[in-house]
Coordinates of C-alpha atoms and ligand atoms in Angstrom, one line a residue:
X10 CA 4.3 15.3 -6.1
X11 CA 1.4 13.9 -4.1
X12 CA -0.5 12.1 -6.9
X13 CA -4.0 10.7 -6.5
X14 CA -6.7 9.0 -8.5
X15 CA -10.1 10.5 -8.0
X16 CA -13.6 10.5 -9.4
X17 CA -15.3 13.7 -10.6
X18 CA -18.4 14.1 -12.7
X19 CA -18.5 10.3 -13.1
X20 CA -15.0 10.1 -14.5
X21 CA -11.9 8.6 -13.1
X22 CA -8.9 11.0 -13.3
X23 CA -5.4 11.6 -12.0
X24 CA -4.6 14.6 -9.9
X25 CA -1.9 16.2 -7.8
X26 CA -2.4 17.9 -4.5
X27 CA -1.7 21.6 -4.2
X28 CA -2.5 22.6 -0.6
X29 CA -6.3 22.1 -0.1
X30 CA -7.0 21.7 -3.8
X31 CA -6.4 19.0 -6.4
X32 CA -5.1 19.9 -9.8
X33 CA -6.8 17.7 -12.5
X34 CA -3.6 16.9 -14.4
X35 CA -5.2 14.6 -16.9
X36 CA -7.5 17.4 -17.9
X37 CA -4.7 20.1 -17.8
X38 CA -2.7 18.0 -20.3
X39 CA -4.7 15.4 -22.3
X40 CA -1.5 13.7 -23.3
X41 CA -1.1 12.5 -19.8
X42 CA -2.6 9.0 -19.4
X43 CA -5.6 9.0 -17.1
X44 CA -4.9 5.8 -15.3
X45 CA -2.0 5.6 -12.8
X46 CA -0.1 2.5 -14.1
X47 CA -0.2 4.0 -17.6
X48 CA 0.9 7.4 -16.2
X49 CA 3.8 5.7 -14.4
X50 CA 4.7 3.7 -17.5
X51 CA 5.0 7.0 -19.5
X52 CA 8.0 7.8 -17.2
X53 CA 9.9 11.0 -16.7
X54 CA 8.3 13.0 -19.5
X55 CA 4.8 12.4 -18.1
X56 CA 5.9 13.3 -14.6
X57 CA 7.5 16.5 -16.0
X58 CA 4.2 17.4 -17.7
X59 CA 2.3 16.7 -14.5
X60 CA 4.7 18.9 -12.6
X61 CA 4.2 21.7 -15.1
X62 CA 0.4 21.4 -14.8
X63 CA 0.7 21.5 -11.0
X64 CA 2.7 24.7 -11.2
X65 CA 0.1 26.3 -13.5
X66 CA -2.4 25.1 -10.9
X67 CA -5.5 24.6 -13.0
X68 CA -8.0 23.2 -13.5
X69 CA -8.2 22.8 -9.8
X70 CA -10.9 21.4 -7.6
X71 CA -11.3 21.7 -3.9
X72 CA -10.1 18.5 -2.2
X73 CA -13.5 18.3 -0.4
X74 CA -15.4 18.0 -3.7
X75 CA -13.5 15.0 -5.2
X76 CA -14.1 11.4 -4.4
X77 CA -10.6 10.0 -3.7
X78 CA -10.2 6.4 -5.0
X79 CA -7.3 4.0 -4.4
X80 CA -4.3 5.4 -6.3
X81 CA -4.0 2.2 -8.3
X82 CA -6.9 -0.2 -8.8
X83 CA -5.6 -2.5 -11.5
X84 CA -1.9 -3.4 -10.7
X85 CA -0.5 -6.5 -12.5
X86 CA 0.8 -7.6 -9.2
X87 CA 0.3 -7.1 -5.4
X88 CA 3.3 -8.6 -3.7
X89 CA 3.4 -8.8 0.0
X90 CA 6.3 -9.5 2.4
X91 CA 5.7 -11.4 5.6
X92 CA 7.6 -11.1 8.9
X93 CA 9.7 -8.2 7.8
X94 CA 9.9 -6.5 11.2
X95 CA 11.9 -8.3 13.8
X96 CA 9.4 -7.4 16.6
X97 CA 6.5 -8.8 14.5
X98 CA 8.3 -12.1 13.8
X99 CA 8.8 -12.5 17.6
X100 CA 5.1 -11.8 18.4
X101 CA 4.1 -14.3 15.7
X102 CA 6.4 -17.0 17.3
X103 CA 8.4 -17.2 14.0
X104 CA 12.2 -17.1 13.5
X105 CA 13.6 -14.0 11.8
X106 CA 13.6 -15.0 8.1
X107 CA 16.9 -15.5 6.3
X108 CA 15.2 -14.6 3.0
X109 CA 12.1 -12.5 2.3
X110 CA 8.8 -14.4 2.9
X111 CA 6.6 -13.6 -0.2
X112 CA 2.9 -13.9 -0.7
X113 CA 0.4 -12.1 -2.8
X114 CA -3.1 -10.5 -3.0
X115 CA -5.3 -10.1 -6.1
X116 CA -6.4 -6.7 -7.4
X117 CA -10.0 -7.5 -6.3
X118 CA -8.8 -7.0 -2.7
X119 CA -8.0 -3.3 -3.3
X120 CA -10.1 -0.7 -1.5
X121 CA -9.8 3.1 -1.5
X122 CA -9.6 5.5 1.4
X123 CA -12.9 5.6 3.4
X124 CA -14.1 2.4 1.7
X125 CA -15.5 -0.2 4.1
X126 CA -13.4 -3.3 4.9
X127 CA -16.0 -6.1 4.7
X128 CA -15.6 -8.9 7.2
X129 CA -16.2 -12.3 5.6
X130 CA -18.8 -14.5 7.2
X131 CA -16.4 -17.4 7.0
X132 CA -13.7 -15.9 9.2
X133 CA -13.8 -15.0 12.9
X134 CA -10.2 -13.8 13.2
X135 CA -9.6 -10.8 10.9
X136 CA -6.6 -8.7 11.9
X137 CA -5.1 -5.3 10.9
X138 CA -1.5 -4.6 9.6
X139 CA -0.2 -1.2 8.6
X140 CA 2.4 -1.3 5.9
X141 CA 4.6 1.0 3.7
X142 CA 3.8 0.2 0.1
X143 CA 6.4 0.8 -2.6
X144 CA 4.9 1.4 -6.1
X145 CA 7.0 0.3 -9.1
X146 CA 7.4 3.0 -11.8
X147 CA 9.9 1.5 -14.2
X148 CA 9.8 -2.1 -15.4
X149 CA 12.7 -4.4 -14.8
X150 CA 14.0 -7.9 -14.4
X151 CA 17.2 -8.9 -12.5
X152 CA 17.5 -5.4 -11.1
X153 CA 20.6 -4.9 -9.0
X154 CA 20.1 -3.5 -5.5
X155 CA 22.2 -0.4 -6.5
X156 CA 19.6 0.5 -9.2
X157 CA 16.5 -0.7 -7.3
X158 CA 15.2 2.5 -5.9
X159 CA 15.3 4.0 -9.5
X160 CA 12.5 1.6 -10.3
X161 CA 10.3 2.8 -7.4
X162 CA 7.9 5.6 -8.5
X163 CA 6.8 6.4 -5.0
X164 CA 5.1 5.2 -1.9
X165 CA 1.6 4.9 -0.4
X166 CA 0.1 3.7 2.8
X167 CA -1.3 0.1 2.8
X168 CA -3.4 -2.0 5.1
X169 CA -2.7 -5.8 4.8
X170 CA -6.0 -7.0 6.3
X171 CA -5.5 -10.7 7.3
X172 CA -7.9 -13.5 8.1
X173 CA -5.7 -15.4 10.6
X174 CA -7.9 -18.5 10.7
X175 CA -7.4 -19.0 7.0
X176 CA -3.8 -18.0 7.0
X177 CA -2.6 -20.1 9.9
X178 CA -5.3 -22.6 11.0
X179 CA -6.3 -24.3 7.8
X180 CA -4.4 -27.4 6.9
X181 CA -0.9 -26.3 5.7
X182 CA -2.0 -22.7 6.1
X183 CA -3.8 -20.7 3.4
X184 CA -1.8 -17.5 3.2
X185 CA -3.2 -16.4 -0.2
X186 CA -6.8 -17.0 0.7
X187 CA -6.5 -15.4 4.2
X188 CA -4.9 -12.3 2.7
X189 CA -7.0 -11.7 -0.4
X190 CA -10.7 -11.5 0.5
X191 CA -12.3 -8.5 -1.3
X192 CA -11.5 -5.2 0.4
X193 CA -8.4 -6.8 2.3
X194 CA -6.0 -4.4 0.6
X195 CA -6.9 -0.7 1.3
X196 CA -4.3 1.7 -0.1
X197 CA -3.9 5.4 -0.4
X198 CA -4.9 8.2 -0.3
X199 CA -1.8 9.6 -2.1
X200 CA 1.0 8.1 -4.1
X201 CA 3.9 10.3 -3.0
X202 CA 6.7 10.3 -5.6
X203 CA 10.1 9.1 -4.6
X204 CA 11.8 12.5 -4.9
X205 CA 9.6 13.7 -2.0
X206 CA 10.6 10.6 0.1
X207 CA 14.4 10.8 0.3
X208 CA 14.6 8.5 3.4
X209 CA 11.9 5.8 3.0
X210 CA 13.6 3.7 5.8
X211 CA 13.2 6.4 8.5
X212 CA 9.4 6.9 8.6
X213 CA 7.2 6.6 11.7
X214 CA 4.5 4.1 11.0
X215 CA 1.3 3.6 13.1
X216 CA -2.0 1.8 13.2
X217 CA -4.8 3.4 15.2
X218 CA -7.9 1.3 16.0
X219 CA -10.9 3.2 17.3
X220 CA -8.6 6.0 18.5
X221 CA -6.1 3.8 20.3
X222 CA -2.6 3.4 18.8
X223 CA -2.1 -0.4 18.4
X224 CA 1.0 -0.4 16.2
X225 CA 3.8 2.2 16.4
X226 CA 7.2 1.7 14.9
X227 CA 9.6 3.1 12.3
X228 CA 10.5 1.8 8.8
X229 CA 14.2 1.7 10.0
X230 CA 13.1 -1.7 11.6
X231 CA 12.5 -3.3 8.2
X232 CA 14.6 -6.5 8.0
X233 CA 14.8 -6.5 4.2
X234 CA 15.0 -3.0 2.8
X235 CA 13.1 -1.9 -0.2
X236 CA 16.1 -2.1 -2.6
X237 CA 16.7 -5.7 -1.3
X238 CA 13.1 -6.6 -2.0
X239 CA 13.0 -5.1 -5.5
X240 CA 16.3 -7.0 -6.4
X241 CA 15.1 -10.3 -4.8
X242 CA 11.7 -10.2 -6.5
X243 CA 12.9 -9.1 -9.9
X244 CA 15.2 -12.2 -10.1
X245 CA 12.0 -14.2 -10.2
X246 CA 9.6 -12.1 -12.3
X247 CA 9.5 -8.9 -14.2
X248 CA 8.3 -5.9 -12.2
X249 CA 6.0 -3.7 -14.1
X250 CA 4.7 -0.1 -13.6
X251 CA 1.9 0.0 -11.0
X252 CA 3.0 -3.2 -9.2
X253 CA 2.6 -2.8 -5.4
X254 CA 5.0 -4.2 -2.8
X255 CA 3.5 -4.3 0.7
X256 CA 6.8 -4.3 2.7
X257 CA 5.5 -5.9 6.0
X258 CA 4.1 -4.8 9.3
X259 CA 5.6 -4.0 12.7
X260 CA 4.4 -5.6 16.0
X261 CA 1.1 -4.8 17.7
X262 CA -1.2 -6.9 15.5
X263 CA -4.4 -8.3 17.1
X264 CA -3.1 -11.9 16.9
X265 CA -0.1 -11.1 19.1
X266 CA -2.1 -9.5 21.9
X267 CA -3.4 -10.9 25.2
X268 CA -6.3 -11.3 24.8
X269 CA -6.3 -11.4 21.0
X270 CA -8.2 -8.7 19.3
X271 CA -10.0 -9.2 16.1
X272 CA -11.7 -6.6 13.9
X273 CA -15.5 -6.3 14.3
X274 CA -18.3 -4.4 12.6
X275 CA -18.2 -0.7 13.6
X276 CA -14.4 -0.6 14.1
X277 CA -12.5 2.2 12.5
X278 CA -8.9 1.7 11.4
X279 CA -6.4 4.4 10.6
X280 CA -3.1 3.5 9.0
X281 CA -0.6 6.4 9.1
X282 CA 3.0 6.8 7.8
X283 CA 5.0 10.0 8.3
X284 CA 5.3 12.1 5.1
X285 CA 3.2 9.5 3.2
X286 CA -0.3 9.9 4.5
X287 CA -3.3 8.7 6.6
X288 CA -5.5 5.9 5.4
X289 CA -8.8 5.5 7.2
X290 CA -11.3 2.7 6.7
X291 CA -14.4 1.6 8.6
X292 CA -15.1 -2.1 9.2
X293 CA -18.5 -3.6 8.4
Ligands
ZN25 ZN1 1.5 -8.0 6.1

């Protein structure tokens, strides 16, 4: 299923895409929780009921008449992996990590499709990073790699917007601050369930800035695969439904270019992953 969170008649709801329409699954079956983490936490029975509502096909709205929001706006955790593509580590002048490099964003950074990325007045070096985002569906701690993908509900497209001057030029580096300004975590539009993504490590991934392709790679270039990340992280903390794992970005970011290229007001950024979706955000 291609799940989405949308607003209609002033209410936030969960839907599933069916061609050009959106089936309002929380209205079709009121037992389905109307927030995405709650829905994912309800597990297989809720997914089965949603699938049934999708097959019935009503109530349906045309995709054009719904306001699509970020699929998840209130995760317990937004976990990000740095330097997880070998070509990006090289352009950052960093060695290939021997263990995942982990940092985080706060939920206040989340933005939906079409929502503006707001450049902070205190940063002059804001950069783009397209990323595949794994969404946790089933809670777990100390998850073995062999079970890890069973804990992933699905995938969405993410944009790890990054203020490089905070991240790299402040004393000791301020990764957290540089990564978590408001609107620095656009995600969406759809959460594509895992059953529709049988090969998450074979997806073309691109970032297109003002019509020019600036990043183009494949998720087969990930140094640490999704199952390794889920296992590694869950040995430290409990993963819970709705947690987001930004899996890292390929080469081509503005920092690694000559001359360097920073986001400016009026830019338009499209992050695109095969079979997952296309996430577009203007910059103001
Ligand atoms: Zn990143």
